[in-house]
Tab-separated table of C-alpha atoms in Angstrom:
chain	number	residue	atom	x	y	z
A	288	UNK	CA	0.000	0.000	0.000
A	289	UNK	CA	0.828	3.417	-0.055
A	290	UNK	CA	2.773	4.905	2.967
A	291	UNK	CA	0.379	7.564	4.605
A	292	UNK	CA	3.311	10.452	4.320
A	293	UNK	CA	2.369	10.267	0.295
A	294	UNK	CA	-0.986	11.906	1.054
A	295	UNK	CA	0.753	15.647	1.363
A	296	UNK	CA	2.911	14.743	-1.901
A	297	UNK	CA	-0.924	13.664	-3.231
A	298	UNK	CA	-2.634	16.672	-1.785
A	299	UNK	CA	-0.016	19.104	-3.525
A	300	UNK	CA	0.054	17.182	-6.864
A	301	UNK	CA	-3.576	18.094	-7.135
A	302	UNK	CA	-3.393	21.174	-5.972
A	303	UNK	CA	-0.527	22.034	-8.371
A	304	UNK	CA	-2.453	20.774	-11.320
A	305	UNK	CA	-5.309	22.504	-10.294
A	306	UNK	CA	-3.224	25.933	-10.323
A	307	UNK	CA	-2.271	24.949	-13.217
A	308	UNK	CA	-5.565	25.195	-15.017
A	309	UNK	CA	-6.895	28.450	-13.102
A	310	UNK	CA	-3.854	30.528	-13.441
A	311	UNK	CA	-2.908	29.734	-17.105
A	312	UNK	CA	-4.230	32.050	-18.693
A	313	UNK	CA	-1.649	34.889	-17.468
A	314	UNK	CA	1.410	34.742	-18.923
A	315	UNK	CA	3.694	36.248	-16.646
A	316	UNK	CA	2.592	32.950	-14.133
A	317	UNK	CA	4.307	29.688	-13.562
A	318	UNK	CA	1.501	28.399	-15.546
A	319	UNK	CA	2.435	30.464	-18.289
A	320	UNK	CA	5.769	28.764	-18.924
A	321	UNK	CA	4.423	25.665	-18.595
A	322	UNK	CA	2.014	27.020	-21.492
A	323	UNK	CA	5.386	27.379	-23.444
A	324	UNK	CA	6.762	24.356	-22.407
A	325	UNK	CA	3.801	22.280	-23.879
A	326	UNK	CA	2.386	21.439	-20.002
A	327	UNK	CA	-0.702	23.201	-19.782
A	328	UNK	CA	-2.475	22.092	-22.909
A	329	UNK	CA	-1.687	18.083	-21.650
A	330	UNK	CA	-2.994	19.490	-17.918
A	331	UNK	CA	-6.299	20.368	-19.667
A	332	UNK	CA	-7.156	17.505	-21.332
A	333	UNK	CA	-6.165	15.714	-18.744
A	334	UNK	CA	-8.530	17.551	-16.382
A	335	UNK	CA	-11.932	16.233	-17.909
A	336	UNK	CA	-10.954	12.860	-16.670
A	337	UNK	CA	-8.956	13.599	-13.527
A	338	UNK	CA	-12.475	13.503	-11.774
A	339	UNK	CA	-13.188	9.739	-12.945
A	340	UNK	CA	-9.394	8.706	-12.403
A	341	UNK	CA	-9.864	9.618	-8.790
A	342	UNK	CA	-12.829	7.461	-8.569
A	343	UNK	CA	-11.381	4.378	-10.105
A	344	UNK	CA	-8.137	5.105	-8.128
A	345	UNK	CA	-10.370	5.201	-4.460
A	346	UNK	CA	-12.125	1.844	-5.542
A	347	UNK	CA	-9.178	0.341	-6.907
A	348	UNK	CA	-7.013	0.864	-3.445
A	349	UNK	CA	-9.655	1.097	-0.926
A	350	UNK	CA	-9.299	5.108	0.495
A	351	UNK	CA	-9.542	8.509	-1.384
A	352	UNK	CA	-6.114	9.176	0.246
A	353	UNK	CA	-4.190	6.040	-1.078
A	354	UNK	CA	-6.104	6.347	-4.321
A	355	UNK	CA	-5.158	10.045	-4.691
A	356	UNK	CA	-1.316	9.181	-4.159
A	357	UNK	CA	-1.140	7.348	-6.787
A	358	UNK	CA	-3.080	9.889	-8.936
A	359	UNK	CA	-0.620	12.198	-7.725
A	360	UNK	CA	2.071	10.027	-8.594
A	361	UNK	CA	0.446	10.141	-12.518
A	362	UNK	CA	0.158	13.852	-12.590
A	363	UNK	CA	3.647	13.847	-11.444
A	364	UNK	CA	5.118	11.991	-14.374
A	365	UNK	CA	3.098	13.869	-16.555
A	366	UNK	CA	4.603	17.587	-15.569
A	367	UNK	CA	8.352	15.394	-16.071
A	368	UNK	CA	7.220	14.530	-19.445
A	369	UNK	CA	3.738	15.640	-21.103
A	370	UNK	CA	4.742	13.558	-24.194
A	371	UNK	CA	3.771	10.335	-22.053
A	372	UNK	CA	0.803	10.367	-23.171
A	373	UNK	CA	1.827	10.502	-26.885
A	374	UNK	CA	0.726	6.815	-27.279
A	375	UNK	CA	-2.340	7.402	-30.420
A	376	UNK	CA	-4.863	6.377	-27.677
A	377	UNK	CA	-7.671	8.525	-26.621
A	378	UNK	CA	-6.601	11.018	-23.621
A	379	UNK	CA	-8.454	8.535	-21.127
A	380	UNK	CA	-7.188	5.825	-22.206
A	381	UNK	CA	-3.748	7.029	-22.185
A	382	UNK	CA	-3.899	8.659	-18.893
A	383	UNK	CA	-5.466	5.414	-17.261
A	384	UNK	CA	-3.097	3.097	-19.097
A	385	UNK	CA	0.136	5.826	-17.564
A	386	UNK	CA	-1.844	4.893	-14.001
A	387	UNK	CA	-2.074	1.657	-14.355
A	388	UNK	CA	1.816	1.258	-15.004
A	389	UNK	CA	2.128	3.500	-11.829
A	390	UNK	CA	-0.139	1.283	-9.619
A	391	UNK	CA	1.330	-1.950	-10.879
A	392	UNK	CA	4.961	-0.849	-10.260
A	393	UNK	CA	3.918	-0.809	-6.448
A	394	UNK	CA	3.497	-4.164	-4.762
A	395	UNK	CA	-0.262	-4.460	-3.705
A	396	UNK	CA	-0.229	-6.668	-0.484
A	397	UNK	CA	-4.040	-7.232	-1.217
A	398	UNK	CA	-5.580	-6.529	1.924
A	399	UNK	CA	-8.271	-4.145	2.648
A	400	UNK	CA	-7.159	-0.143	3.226
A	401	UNK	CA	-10.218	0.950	3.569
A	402	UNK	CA	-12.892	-1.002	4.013
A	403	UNK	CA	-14.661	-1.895	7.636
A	404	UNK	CA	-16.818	-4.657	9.337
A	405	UNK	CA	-19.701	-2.394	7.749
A	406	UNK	CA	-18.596	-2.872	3.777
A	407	UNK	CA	-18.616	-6.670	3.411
A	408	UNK	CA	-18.639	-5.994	-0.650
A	409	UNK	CA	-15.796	-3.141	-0.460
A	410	UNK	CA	-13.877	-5.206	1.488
A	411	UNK	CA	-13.540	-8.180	-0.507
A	412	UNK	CA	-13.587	-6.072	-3.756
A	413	UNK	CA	-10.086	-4.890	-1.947
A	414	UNK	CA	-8.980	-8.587	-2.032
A	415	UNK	CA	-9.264	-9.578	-4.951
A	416	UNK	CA	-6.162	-10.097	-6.999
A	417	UNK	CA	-4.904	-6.843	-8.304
A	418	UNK	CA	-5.591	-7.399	-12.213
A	419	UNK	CA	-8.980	-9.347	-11.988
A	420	UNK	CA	-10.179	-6.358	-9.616
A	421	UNK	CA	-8.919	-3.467	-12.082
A	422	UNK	CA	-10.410	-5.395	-15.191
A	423	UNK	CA	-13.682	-5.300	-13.324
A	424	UNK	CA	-13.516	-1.982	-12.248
A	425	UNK	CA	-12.521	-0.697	-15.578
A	426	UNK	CA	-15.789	-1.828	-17.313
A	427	UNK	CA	-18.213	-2.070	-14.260
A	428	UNK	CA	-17.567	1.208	-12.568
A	429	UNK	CA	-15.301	3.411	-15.553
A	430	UNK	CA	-17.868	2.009	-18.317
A	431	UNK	CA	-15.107	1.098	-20.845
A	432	UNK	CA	-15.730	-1.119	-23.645
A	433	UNK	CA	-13.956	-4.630	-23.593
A	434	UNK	CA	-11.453	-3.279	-26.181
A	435	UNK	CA	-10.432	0.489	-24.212
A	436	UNK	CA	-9.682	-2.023	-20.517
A	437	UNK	CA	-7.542	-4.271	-22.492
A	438	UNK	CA	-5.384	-1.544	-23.928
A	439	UNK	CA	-5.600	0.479	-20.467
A	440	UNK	CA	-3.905	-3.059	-18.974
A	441	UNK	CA	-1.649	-3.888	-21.780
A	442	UNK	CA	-3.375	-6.951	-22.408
A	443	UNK	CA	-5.972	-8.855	-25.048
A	444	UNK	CA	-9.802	-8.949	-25.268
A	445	UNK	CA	-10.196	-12.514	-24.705
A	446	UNK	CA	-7.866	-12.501	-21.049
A	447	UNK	CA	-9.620	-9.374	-20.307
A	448	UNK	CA	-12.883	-11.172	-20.610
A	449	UNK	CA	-11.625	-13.768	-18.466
A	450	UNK	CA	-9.897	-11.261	-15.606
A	451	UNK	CA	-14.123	-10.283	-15.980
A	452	UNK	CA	-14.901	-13.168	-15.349
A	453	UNK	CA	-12.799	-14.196	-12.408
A	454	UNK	CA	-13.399	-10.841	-10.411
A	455	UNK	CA	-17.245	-12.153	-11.345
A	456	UNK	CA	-17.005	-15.190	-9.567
A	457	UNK	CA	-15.089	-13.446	-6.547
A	458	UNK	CA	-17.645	-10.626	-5.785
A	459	UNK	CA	-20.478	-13.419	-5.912
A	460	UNK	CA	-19.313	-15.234	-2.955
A	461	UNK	CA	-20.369	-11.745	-1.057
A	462	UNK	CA	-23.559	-11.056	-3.361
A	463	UNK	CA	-24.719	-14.286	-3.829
A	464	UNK	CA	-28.259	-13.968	-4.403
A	465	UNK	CA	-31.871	-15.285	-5.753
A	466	UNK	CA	-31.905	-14.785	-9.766
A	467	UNK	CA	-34.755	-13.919	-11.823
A	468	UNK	CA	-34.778	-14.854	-15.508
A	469	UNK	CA	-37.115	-13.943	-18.078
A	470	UNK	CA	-36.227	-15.036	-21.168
A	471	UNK	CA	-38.221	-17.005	-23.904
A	472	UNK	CA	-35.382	-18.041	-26.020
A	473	UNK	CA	-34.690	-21.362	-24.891
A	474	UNK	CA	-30.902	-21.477	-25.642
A	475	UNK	CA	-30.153	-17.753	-23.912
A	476	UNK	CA	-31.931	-18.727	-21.372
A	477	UNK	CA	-29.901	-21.818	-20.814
A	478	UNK	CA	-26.709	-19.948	-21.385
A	479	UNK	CA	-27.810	-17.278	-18.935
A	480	UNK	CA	-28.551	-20.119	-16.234
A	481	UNK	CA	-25.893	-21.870	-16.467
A	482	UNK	CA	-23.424	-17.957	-16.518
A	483	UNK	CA	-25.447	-16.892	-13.455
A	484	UNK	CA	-24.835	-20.242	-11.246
A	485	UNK	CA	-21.179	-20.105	-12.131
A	486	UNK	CA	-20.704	-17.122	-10.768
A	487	UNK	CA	-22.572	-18.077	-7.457
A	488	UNK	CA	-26.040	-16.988	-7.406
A	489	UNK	CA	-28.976	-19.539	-7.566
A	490	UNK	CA	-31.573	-19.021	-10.257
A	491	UNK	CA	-34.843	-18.783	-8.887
A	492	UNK	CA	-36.849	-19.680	-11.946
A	493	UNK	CA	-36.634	-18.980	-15.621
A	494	UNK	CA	-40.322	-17.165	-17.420
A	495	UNK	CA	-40.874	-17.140	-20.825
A	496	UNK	CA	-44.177	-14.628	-20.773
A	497	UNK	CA	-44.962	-11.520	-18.442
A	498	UNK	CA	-47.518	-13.496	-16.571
A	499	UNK	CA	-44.844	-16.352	-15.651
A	500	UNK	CA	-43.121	-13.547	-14.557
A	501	UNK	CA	-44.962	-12.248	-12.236
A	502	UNK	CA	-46.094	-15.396	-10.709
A	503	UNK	CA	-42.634	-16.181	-9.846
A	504	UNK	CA	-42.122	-12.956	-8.293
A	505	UNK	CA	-44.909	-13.374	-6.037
A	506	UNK	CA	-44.275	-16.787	-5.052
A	507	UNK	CA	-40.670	-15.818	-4.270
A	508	UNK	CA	-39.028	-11.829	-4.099
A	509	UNK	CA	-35.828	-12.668	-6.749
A	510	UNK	CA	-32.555	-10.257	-5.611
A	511	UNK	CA	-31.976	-9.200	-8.797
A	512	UNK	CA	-33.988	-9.938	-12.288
A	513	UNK	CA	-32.033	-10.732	-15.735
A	514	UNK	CA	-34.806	-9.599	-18.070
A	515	UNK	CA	-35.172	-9.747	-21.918
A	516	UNK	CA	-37.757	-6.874	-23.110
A	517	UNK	CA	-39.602	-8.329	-25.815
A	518	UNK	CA	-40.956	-11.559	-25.157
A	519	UNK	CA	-42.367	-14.142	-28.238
A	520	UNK	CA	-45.910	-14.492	-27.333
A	521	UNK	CA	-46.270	-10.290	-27.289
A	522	UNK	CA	-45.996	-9.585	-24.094
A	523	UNK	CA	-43.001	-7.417	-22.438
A	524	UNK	CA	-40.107	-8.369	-20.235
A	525	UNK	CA	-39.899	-4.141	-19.470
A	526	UNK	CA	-43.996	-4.479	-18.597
A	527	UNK	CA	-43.625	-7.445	-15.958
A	528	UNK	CA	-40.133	-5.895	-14.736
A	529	UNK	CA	-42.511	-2.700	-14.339
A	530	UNK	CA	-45.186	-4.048	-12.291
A	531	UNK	CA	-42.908	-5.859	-10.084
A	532	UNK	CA	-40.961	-2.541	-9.221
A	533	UNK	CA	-44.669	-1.305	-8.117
A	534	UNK	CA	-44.472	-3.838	-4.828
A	535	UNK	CA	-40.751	-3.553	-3.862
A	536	UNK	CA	-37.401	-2.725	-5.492
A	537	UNK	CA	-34.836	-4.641	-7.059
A	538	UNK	CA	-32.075	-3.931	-9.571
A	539	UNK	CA	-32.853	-4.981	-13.067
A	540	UNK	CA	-30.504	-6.015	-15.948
A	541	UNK	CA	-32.594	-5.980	-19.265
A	542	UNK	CA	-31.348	-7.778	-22.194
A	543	UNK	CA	-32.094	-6.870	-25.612
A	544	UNK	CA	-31.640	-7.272	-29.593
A	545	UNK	CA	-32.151	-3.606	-29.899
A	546	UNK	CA	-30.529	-1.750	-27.331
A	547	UNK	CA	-30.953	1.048	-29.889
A	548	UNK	CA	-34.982	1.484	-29.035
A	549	UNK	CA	-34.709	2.135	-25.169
A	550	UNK	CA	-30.950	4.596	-25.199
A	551	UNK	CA	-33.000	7.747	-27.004
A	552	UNK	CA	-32.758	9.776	-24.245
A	553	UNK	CA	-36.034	11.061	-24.354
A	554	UNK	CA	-37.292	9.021	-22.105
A	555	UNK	CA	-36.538	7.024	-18.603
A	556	UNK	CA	-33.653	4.732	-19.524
A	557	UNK	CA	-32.673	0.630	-18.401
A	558	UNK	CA	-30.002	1.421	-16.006
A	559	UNK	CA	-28.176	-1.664	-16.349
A	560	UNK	CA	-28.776	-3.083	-20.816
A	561	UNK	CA	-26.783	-5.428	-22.254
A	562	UNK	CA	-27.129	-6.034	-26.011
A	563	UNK	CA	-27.870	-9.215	-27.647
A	564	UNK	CA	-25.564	-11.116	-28.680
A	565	UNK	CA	-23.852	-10.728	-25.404
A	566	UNK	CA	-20.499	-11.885	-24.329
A	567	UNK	CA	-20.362	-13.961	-20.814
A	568	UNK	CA	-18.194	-11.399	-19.545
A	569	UNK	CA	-20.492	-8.506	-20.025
A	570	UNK	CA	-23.109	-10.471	-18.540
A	571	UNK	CA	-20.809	-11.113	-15.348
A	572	UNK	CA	-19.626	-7.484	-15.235
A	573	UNK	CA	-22.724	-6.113	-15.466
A	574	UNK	CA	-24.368	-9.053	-12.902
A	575	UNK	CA	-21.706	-7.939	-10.413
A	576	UNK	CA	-21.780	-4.351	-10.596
A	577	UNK	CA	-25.749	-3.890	-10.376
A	578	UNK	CA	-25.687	-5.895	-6.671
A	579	UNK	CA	-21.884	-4.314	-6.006
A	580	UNK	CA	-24.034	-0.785	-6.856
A	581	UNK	CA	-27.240	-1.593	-4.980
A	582	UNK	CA	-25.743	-2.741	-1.497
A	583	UNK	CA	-24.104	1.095	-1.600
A	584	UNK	CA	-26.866	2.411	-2.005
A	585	UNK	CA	-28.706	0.610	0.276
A	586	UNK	CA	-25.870	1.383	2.489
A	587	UNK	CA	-26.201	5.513	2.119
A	588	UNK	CA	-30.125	5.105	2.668
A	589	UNK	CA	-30.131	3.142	6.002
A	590	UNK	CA	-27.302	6.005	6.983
A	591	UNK	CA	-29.347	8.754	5.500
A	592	UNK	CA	-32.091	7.703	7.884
């Protein structure tokens, strides 16, 4: 882990980038040479992101304060050499793919640093091995596509799927739950059962029409529902999943040939889609961060209270 006296070299790495960006604009400032040296446009496109890279950094070590050292630790290499990220990658991708070569050059000893008796699912995300956890963190929490967290670790789709995969089957021995499917496609549905007791969880029953659906509900409250939207015999996965969400709450994942018709934004949107045809590893990451996602919030409610 990082040694606590990093946090002031953290603290003034931000701060220093954030000067950075305020005072550039006069060029009798600091921040006007580094306008001259090439520094201040990298610190603004860097900035965008420097939000999110603080987020994955907290979640990826466990505390704001270690995740911000090694944030700090970025920025710093940056100011040596703004060229770094010179790599024909997108600015996020380069700047996460510069952090990732910081955080790997540290040995991890893979025990919680922040977590408490409290956050069961924080704390073991905080165990798991360092690359599984960073694959899943990269698509589940960042949102990158399969392709942008393999270059951001240096590595190949297919062992990125299965990094996915693994962190998957870790997170579900804390989020184990009851799984709703409806799905009318016999195969999917197969596939899906047999994905979602891999990973841990027990499949509660699989419907093929909105009534099905329902009944299941009632005769047993599912922890989280895998749901396809249009259903063969007309009815709708999105109507049943509706209803349910009338009588009590439960995080969705709706599955879908045409993603296309429910992402308009013009209207209320699936939180948690996955496109059809889906890769296992999507279905994991996605499986694990809706539960990861709803025990926080769950969390902030009962404290809220």
């Amino acid at each position: 882990m990082v040694p606590p006296e990093r946090n002031f070299f953290a603290a003034a790495a931000l701060r220093r980038y954030r000067l950075i960006g305020r005072w550039g604009h006069d060029p009798r400032s600091t921040a006007g040479r580094l306008i001259r040296e090439g520094i201040l446009s990298t610190s603004q496109a860097v900035a965008q992101h420097l939000p999110y890279l603080r987020r994955y950094a907290r979640a990826l070590s466990g505390s704001q304060a270690s995740g911000d050292a090694y944030v700090a630790a970025t920025l710093e290499a940056l100011v040596q050499d703004p060229k770094v990220l010179d790599t024909g990658l997108s600015t996020r991708i380069a700047l996460y793919r510069l952090f990732t070569k910081i955080w790997n050059s540290v040995a991890l000893n893979g025990k919680s640093s922040g977590g408490s008796p409290s956050q069961p699912v924080e704390r073991h995300l905080s165990q798991i091995p360092p690359k599984p956890r960073q694959a899943f963190l990269l698509v589940a929490l960042e949102g990158l596509s399969e392709d942008d967290a393999a270059k951001v670790l240096d590595i190949d789709a297919p062992e990125l799927r299965e990094l996915v995969e693994e962190s998957g089957r870790e997170l579900a021995a804390e989020t184990a739950t009851d799984v709703l499917i409806i799905e009318d496609e016999t195969f999917i549905a197969l596939d899906l059962e047999g994905l979602v007791e891999s990973l841990g969880h027990r499949v509660l029953g699989v419907a093929r029409t909105h009534a099905e659906a329902i009944a299941l509900a009632k005769a047993k409250r599912p922890g989280i529902i895998l749901a396809d939207i249009q259903l063969a015999d007309g009815s709708s996965g999105l109507d049943a999943v509706n209803e349910m969400l009338r009588t009590f709450e439960v995080p969705v994942i709706f599955i879908t040939a045409y993603p296309e018709r429910f992402l308009t934004g013009e209207r209320p949107e699936p939180a948690f889609l996955i496109a059809k045809p889906f890769q296992p590893s999507t279905v994991s990451a996605v499986l694990s961060q809706a539960l990861f996602f709803e025990r926080n919030a769950r969390r902030r409610e009962r404290r809220a209270s």
